[in-house]
Amino acid sequence: YWHFGFYLAIKMDWNLVGLVVIFPISQAIGMGFKRRERALFELGTFLGNLRAIWGAMHSWQVKVKDGRWIDCVTAMVEQGEPHVREDLHVLVNKLLAALVTYFSLPRWGRARHAVACLGAEAEMVELQDITHEQRLVIDGCIAQLQRLVQHAKCIGLPGGEAHRVDSYVSMMGVAFERLTSLKEYRTPQAFRAFARVYILLLGGLYGPYYVYLGNHGATGSYLGLPIAFACCMQFAMSGLFHVMLGLEDPFARRNGRGYGDSVKVAEVVDVTRRQLLRIEHESAQPWNYVASDIVEATKLECAMMQKLEEV
């Protein structure tokens, strides 16, 4: 363009760039942050109800035949289920591990998956199969929790309280279904492809305007200004586009695109696991119990975590 600048130099309007590229990308970034906040809300609902179910099993009291009031897990042990605590640990640990695995998997629907060549279609099918397999594991764990609640009702948990715990399980299922929608569905492929192609062609389309800038300076023709302006425009557009792509998946993988602003499921789940262990430890204590020896309590918690990992 610079060699034919006197013939092609023209002043062009930048409203088209703002309307076609910047406005849609900025709106997509806003929607991405809303998806992230929604994912945090639903994940909190899922794990919060899990803690409520765990606490109910370890602290809600049932009346046994000899007139004593004991918690649900102890009642199951006394009725001939000596491994119920270990089984409950295995169930919850399996659920949390599958949850981390599911949200750590890469998503399909990327631009290369739209082209059925060079193994892209096979890769997409493989990702779908792995993701759906982990989803089925989580669904199975939720179903086991539902059966656990019904079993607790059989050993003496009142119907009203059993219904309340069952509602916790139902809310877990609903929250997980909403999380799967946020995980598996993306913005339209055509929109992202259009933005990518337009950004790549921006330099060529607005080349005459860059030449116009270089030929209408106060000191005559100067090539440095249009080159610097063109590079700044490309960096700005590419930066906005990569921010939009980074927010596509609220559960980005470690060291992946957008990880700094994503929901860190592994860290959140680890905190939840520690909370569950602390709830189990304190369930045998009176309500006004205060841990006086923090070191001993921490050691006990670490030992319980090690036992859970071994199981």
Short mmCIF file of C-alpha atoms in Angstrom, two decimals:
data_model
loop_
_atom_site.label_atom_id
_atom_site.label_comp_id
_atom_site.label_asym_id
_atom_site.label_seq_id
_atom_site.Cartn_x
_atom_site.Cartn_y
_atom_site.Cartn_z
CA TYR A 1 0.00 0.00 0.00
CA TRP A 2 2.79 2.42 0.79
CA HIS A 3 4.27 2.23 -2.71
CA PHE A 4 0.88 3.16 -4.21
CA GLY A 5 -0.11 5.52 -1.41
CA PHE A 6 -0.86 8.51 -3.58
CA TYR A 7 -3.51 6.52 -5.43
CA LEU A 8 -4.98 4.44 -2.58
CA ALA A 9 -4.70 6.71 0.46
CA ILE A 10 -8.15 7.49 1.82
CA LYS A 11 -9.64 8.46 5.15
CA MET A 12 -11.92 5.68 6.43
CA ASP A 13 -14.51 5.52 9.21
CA TRP A 14 -13.71 3.30 12.23
CA ASN A 15 -17.34 2.93 13.32
CA LEU A 16 -17.49 -0.28 11.33
CA VAL A 17 -14.74 -1.81 13.47
CA GLY A 18 -16.53 -0.81 16.65
CA LEU A 19 -19.85 -2.18 15.41
CA VAL A 20 -18.64 -5.42 13.84
CA VAL A 21 -15.79 -6.47 16.17
CA ILE A 22 -15.30 -4.48 19.36
CA PHE A 23 -18.96 -4.33 20.45
CA PRO A 24 -19.69 -8.07 19.98
CA ILE A 25 -16.41 -9.09 21.64
CA SER A 26 -16.98 -6.78 24.62
CA GLN A 27 -20.50 -8.17 25.00
CA ALA A 28 -19.13 -11.72 24.82
CA ILE A 29 -16.60 -10.87 27.54
CA GLY A 30 -19.42 -9.57 29.74
CA MET A 31 -21.43 -12.74 29.15
CA GLY A 32 -18.34 -14.80 29.95
CA PHE A 33 -18.01 -13.17 33.36
CA LYS A 34 -21.71 -13.80 34.00
CA ARG A 35 -21.19 -17.48 33.16
CA ARG A 36 -18.28 -17.56 35.60
CA GLU A 37 -20.36 -16.04 38.40
CA ARG A 38 -23.18 -18.46 37.63
CA ALA A 39 -20.74 -21.38 37.76
CA LEU A 40 -19.47 -20.23 41.17
CA PHE A 41 -23.04 -19.99 42.45
CA GLU A 42 -24.04 -23.45 41.22
CA LEU A 43 -20.82 -25.06 42.45
CA GLY A 44 -21.38 -23.49 45.87
CA THR A 45 -24.94 -24.85 45.86
CA PHE A 46 -23.69 -28.33 44.94
CA LEU A 47 -20.97 -28.51 47.59
CA GLY A 48 -23.06 -26.74 50.23
CA ASN A 49 -25.80 -29.33 49.95
CA LEU A 50 -23.20 -32.09 50.06
CA ARG A 51 -21.93 -30.71 53.36
CA ALA A 52 -25.51 -30.54 54.63
CA ILE A 53 -26.09 -34.22 53.77
CA TRP A 54 -22.79 -35.24 55.36
CA GLY A 55 -23.60 -33.28 58.51
CA ALA A 56 -27.07 -34.78 58.71
CA MET A 57 -25.72 -38.32 58.50
CA HIS A 58 -23.21 -37.64 61.29
CA SER A 59 -25.17 -35.40 63.63
CA TRP A 60 -28.92 -35.91 63.17
CA GLN A 61 -30.24 -38.19 65.91
CA VAL A 62 -32.48 -41.23 65.58
CA LYS A 63 -34.11 -43.19 68.41
CA VAL A 64 -33.18 -46.87 68.54
CA LYS A 65 -35.10 -49.71 70.16
CA ASP A 66 -33.53 -49.36 73.61
CA GLY A 67 -34.57 -45.71 73.78
CA ARG A 68 -31.16 -44.17 73.10
CA TRP A 69 -30.65 -41.28 70.65
CA ILE A 70 -27.67 -41.76 68.35
CA ASP A 71 -26.60 -40.34 65.01
CA CYS A 72 -27.59 -42.02 61.75
CA VAL A 73 -24.17 -43.48 60.93
CA THR A 74 -23.80 -45.00 64.40
CA ALA A 75 -27.31 -46.44 64.13
CA MET A 76 -26.36 -48.15 60.87
CA VAL A 77 -23.24 -49.58 62.51
CA GLU A 78 -25.25 -50.96 65.43
CA GLN A 79 -27.73 -52.54 63.04
CA GLY A 80 -25.10 -54.73 61.43
CA GLU A 81 -23.28 -52.43 58.97
CA PRO A 82 -19.78 -52.15 60.46
CA HIS A 83 -18.23 -50.68 57.30
CA VAL A 84 -20.76 -47.92 56.70
CA ARG A 85 -18.31 -45.15 57.64
CA GLU A 86 -15.72 -46.43 55.20
CA ASP A 87 -18.38 -46.87 52.52
CA LEU A 88 -19.57 -43.32 53.03
CA HIS A 89 -16.00 -42.06 52.73
CA VAL A 90 -15.51 -44.01 49.52
CA LEU A 91 -18.74 -42.63 48.05
CA VAL A 92 -17.94 -38.99 48.81
CA ASN A 93 -14.31 -39.35 47.75
CA LYS A 94 -15.43 -40.90 44.46
CA LEU A 95 -17.91 -38.08 43.90
CA LEU A 96 -15.35 -35.33 44.56
CA ALA A 97 -12.67 -37.01 42.43
CA ALA A 98 -15.08 -37.40 39.50
CA LEU A 99 -16.17 -33.78 39.91
CA VAL A 100 -12.58 -32.54 39.62
CA THR A 101 -11.91 -34.81 36.65
CA TYR A 102 -15.07 -33.77 34.82
CA PHE A 103 -14.42 -30.04 35.06
CA SER A 104 -10.71 -30.46 34.24
CA LEU A 105 -11.39 -32.07 30.86
CA PRO A 106 -10.96 -29.95 27.71
CA ARG A 107 -14.14 -29.09 25.85
CA TRP A 108 -15.04 -29.98 22.32
CA GLY A 109 -16.58 -27.56 19.84
CA ARG A 110 -13.37 -25.71 19.02
CA ALA A 111 -12.72 -24.33 15.56
CA ARG A 112 -10.56 -27.29 14.50
CA HIS A 113 -13.32 -29.72 15.51
CA ALA A 114 -15.62 -28.16 12.91
CA VAL A 115 -13.35 -29.50 10.13
CA ALA A 116 -13.64 -33.27 9.71
CA CYS A 117 -10.05 -33.92 8.76
CA LEU A 118 -6.64 -34.62 10.32
CA GLY A 119 -8.27 -36.55 13.17
CA ALA A 120 -10.32 -33.60 14.49
CA GLU A 121 -13.61 -35.50 14.40
CA ALA A 122 -12.11 -38.50 16.21
CA GLU A 123 -10.66 -36.19 18.86
CA MET A 124 -14.05 -34.55 19.40
CA VAL A 125 -15.79 -37.92 19.77
CA GLU A 126 -13.14 -39.08 22.24
CA LEU A 127 -13.52 -35.93 24.36
CA GLN A 128 -17.29 -36.36 24.38
CA ASP A 129 -17.04 -39.99 25.47
CA ILE A 130 -14.60 -39.24 28.31
CA THR A 131 -16.62 -36.27 29.53
CA HIS A 132 -19.92 -38.14 29.46
CA GLU A 133 -18.34 -41.09 31.28
CA GLN A 134 -17.27 -38.84 34.15
CA ARG A 135 -20.69 -37.24 34.14
CA LEU A 136 -22.30 -40.64 34.55
CA VAL A 137 -20.02 -41.37 37.52
CA ILE A 138 -21.22 -38.19 39.25
CA ASP A 139 -24.86 -38.98 38.44
CA GLY A 140 -24.37 -42.45 39.92
CA CYS A 141 -22.93 -41.01 43.14
CA ILE A 142 -25.90 -38.64 43.48
CA ALA A 143 -28.25 -41.60 43.01
CA GLN A 144 -26.36 -43.47 45.76
CA LEU A 145 -26.89 -40.52 48.09
CA GLN A 146 -30.61 -40.71 47.40
CA ARG A 147 -30.64 -44.39 48.32
CA LEU A 148 -28.63 -43.58 51.44
CA VAL A 149 -31.34 -41.16 52.57
CA GLN A 150 -34.03 -43.77 52.08
CA HIS A 151 -31.95 -46.28 54.00
CA ALA A 152 -31.59 -43.78 56.84
CA LYS A 153 -35.39 -43.51 56.95
CA CYS A 154 -35.61 -47.28 57.27
CA ILE A 155 -33.37 -47.30 60.36
CA GLY A 156 -35.46 -44.70 62.17
CA LEU A 157 -34.89 -41.24 60.66
CA PRO A 158 -38.27 -39.44 60.79
CA GLY A 159 -40.00 -38.95 57.47
CA GLY A 160 -39.94 -35.15 57.65
CA GLU A 161 -36.21 -35.06 58.25
CA ALA A 162 -35.60 -37.68 55.58
CA HIS A 163 -37.59 -35.56 53.13
CA ARG A 164 -35.44 -32.54 54.00
CA VAL A 165 -32.21 -34.46 53.39
CA ASP A 166 -33.65 -35.82 50.16
CA SER A 167 -34.34 -32.25 49.06
CA TYR A 168 -30.63 -31.51 49.59
CA VAL A 169 -29.80 -34.34 47.20
CA SER A 170 -32.33 -33.02 44.67
CA MET A 171 -30.78 -29.55 44.81
CA MET A 172 -27.36 -31.14 44.23
CA GLY A 173 -28.69 -32.83 41.10
CA VAL A 174 -30.25 -29.63 39.75
CA ALA A 175 -27.07 -27.63 40.43
CA PHE A 176 -24.96 -30.24 38.67
CA GLU A 177 -27.18 -30.21 35.58
CA ARG A 178 -26.76 -26.44 35.37
CA LEU A 179 -23.01 -26.82 35.78
CA THR A 180 -22.90 -29.34 32.91
CA SER A 181 -24.67 -26.82 30.66
CA LEU A 182 -22.04 -24.21 31.48
CA LYS A 183 -19.27 -26.74 30.88
CA GLU A 184 -20.41 -28.38 27.65
CA TYR A 185 -22.01 -25.52 25.69
CA ARG A 186 -20.15 -22.63 24.09
CA THR A 187 -20.95 -19.45 22.20
CA PRO A 188 -21.89 -19.94 18.52
CA GLN A 189 -18.99 -21.16 16.40
CA ALA A 190 -19.93 -18.81 13.54
CA PHE A 191 -19.54 -15.74 15.76
CA ARG A 192 -16.04 -16.71 16.92
CA ALA A 193 -14.97 -17.66 13.38
CA PHE A 194 -16.22 -14.34 11.99
CA ALA A 195 -14.36 -12.34 14.65
CA ARG A 196 -11.14 -14.31 14.05
CA VAL A 197 -11.26 -13.84 10.25
CA TYR A 198 -12.12 -10.14 10.49
CA ILE A 199 -9.21 -9.47 12.85
CA LEU A 200 -6.83 -11.25 10.48
CA LEU A 201 -8.09 -9.19 7.50
CA LEU A 202 -8.17 -5.89 9.40
CA GLY A 203 -4.69 -4.82 8.26
CA GLY A 204 -5.52 -5.40 4.62
CA LEU A 205 -8.93 -3.76 4.74
CA TYR A 206 -7.68 -0.61 6.48
CA GLY A 207 -4.36 -0.43 4.64
CA PRO A 208 -5.45 2.64 2.63
CA TYR A 209 -6.23 4.48 5.87
CA TYR A 210 -2.79 3.65 7.30
CA VAL A 211 -1.25 5.07 4.11
CA TYR A 212 -3.41 8.15 4.55
CA LEU A 213 -1.97 8.66 8.04
CA GLY A 214 1.58 8.43 6.73
CA ASN A 215 1.02 10.87 3.87
CA HIS A 216 -0.84 13.61 5.77
CA GLY A 217 1.59 14.45 8.52
CA ALA A 218 2.88 17.92 9.30
CA THR A 219 6.42 16.96 8.23
CA GLY A 220 5.50 15.06 5.08
CA SER A 221 5.40 11.32 4.47
CA TYR A 222 6.41 9.13 7.42
CA LEU A 223 6.10 5.34 7.41
CA GLY A 224 6.70 4.76 11.14
CA LEU A 225 3.36 6.23 12.28
CA PRO A 226 1.05 4.00 10.19
CA ILE A 227 3.10 0.90 11.08
CA ALA A 228 2.91 1.69 14.81
CA PHE A 229 -0.83 2.45 14.57
CA ALA A 230 -1.54 -0.77 12.65
CA CYS A 231 0.41 -2.88 15.15
CA CYS A 232 -1.44 -1.29 18.09
CA MET A 233 -4.80 -2.03 16.46
CA GLN A 234 -3.87 -5.67 15.83
CA PHE A 235 -2.60 -6.11 19.41
CA ALA A 236 -5.77 -4.55 20.84
CA MET A 237 -8.10 -6.70 18.72
CA SER A 238 -6.15 -9.89 19.37
CA GLY A 239 -6.04 -9.14 23.10
CA LEU A 240 -9.81 -8.70 23.28
CA PHE A 241 -10.35 -11.84 21.26
CA HIS A 242 -8.10 -13.95 23.49
CA VAL A 243 -9.82 -12.61 26.60
CA MET A 244 -13.14 -13.69 25.09
CA LEU A 245 -11.77 -17.17 24.33
CA GLY A 246 -10.32 -17.45 27.84
CA LEU A 247 -13.76 -16.85 29.35
CA GLU A 248 -15.46 -19.44 27.11
CA ASP A 249 -14.89 -22.20 29.66
CA PRO A 250 -15.53 -21.14 33.29
CA PHE A 251 -13.60 -24.27 34.38
CA ALA A 252 -10.35 -23.83 32.45
CA ARG A 253 -7.57 -26.35 32.99
CA ARG A 254 -4.40 -25.61 34.92
CA ASN A 255 -1.88 -23.76 32.72
CA GLY A 256 -4.59 -23.45 30.11
CA ARG A 257 -6.15 -20.39 28.51
CA GLY A 258 -8.08 -18.24 30.97
CA TYR A 259 -6.99 -20.21 34.04
CA GLY A 260 -6.35 -17.07 36.09
CA ASP A 261 -10.02 -16.03 35.90
CA SER A 262 -11.58 -19.51 35.89
CA VAL A 263 -13.26 -21.45 38.68
CA LYS A 264 -10.54 -23.52 40.35
CA VAL A 265 -12.59 -26.64 41.08
CA ALA A 266 -9.70 -28.71 42.46
CA GLU A 267 -8.88 -26.13 45.14
CA VAL A 268 -12.54 -25.64 46.08
CA VAL A 269 -13.11 -29.39 46.32
CA ASP A 270 -10.03 -29.82 48.52
CA VAL A 271 -11.39 -27.24 50.96
CA THR A 272 -14.74 -29.04 50.96
CA ARG A 273 -13.07 -32.36 51.74
CA ARG A 274 -11.32 -30.83 54.74
CA GLN A 275 -14.63 -29.41 55.91
CA LEU A 276 -16.29 -32.81 55.69
CA LEU A 277 -13.54 -34.39 57.75
CA ARG A 278 -13.83 -31.67 60.38
CA ILE A 279 -17.62 -32.13 60.51
CA GLU A 280 -17.17 -35.87 61.08
CA HIS A 281 -14.59 -35.28 63.80
CA GLU A 282 -16.70 -32.72 65.67
CA SER A 283 -20.00 -34.59 65.31
CA ALA A 284 -19.20 -36.71 68.40
CA GLN A 285 -18.57 -33.59 70.51
CA PRO A 286 -21.18 -31.51 72.38
CA TRP A 287 -22.50 -28.41 70.66
CA ASN A 288 -20.42 -26.08 72.87
CA TYR A 289 -17.20 -27.98 72.18
CA VAL A 290 -14.12 -25.79 71.66
CA ALA A 291 -10.88 -27.40 70.47
CA SER A 292 -8.31 -26.39 73.06
CA ASP A 293 -5.42 -28.26 71.52
CA ILE A 294 -5.19 -27.04 67.93
CA VAL A 295 -2.10 -29.11 67.21
CA GLU A 296 -3.74 -32.39 68.23
CA ALA A 297 -6.88 -31.54 66.25
CA THR A 298 -4.77 -30.84 63.18
CA LYS A 299 -2.88 -34.10 63.57
CA LEU A 300 -6.14 -36.02 63.86
CA GLU A 301 -7.48 -34.34 60.75
CA CYS A 302 -4.33 -35.19 58.78
CA ALA A 303 -4.56 -38.81 59.91
CA MET A 304 -8.19 -38.99 58.80
CA MET A 305 -7.30 -37.50 55.42
CA GLN A 306 -4.53 -40.07 54.96
CA LYS A 307 -6.95 -42.86 55.84
CA LEU A 308 -9.46 -41.50 53.33
CA GLU A 309 -6.83 -41.41 50.58
CA GLU A 310 -5.84 -45.01 51.37
CA VAL A 311 -9.46 -46.10 51.08
#
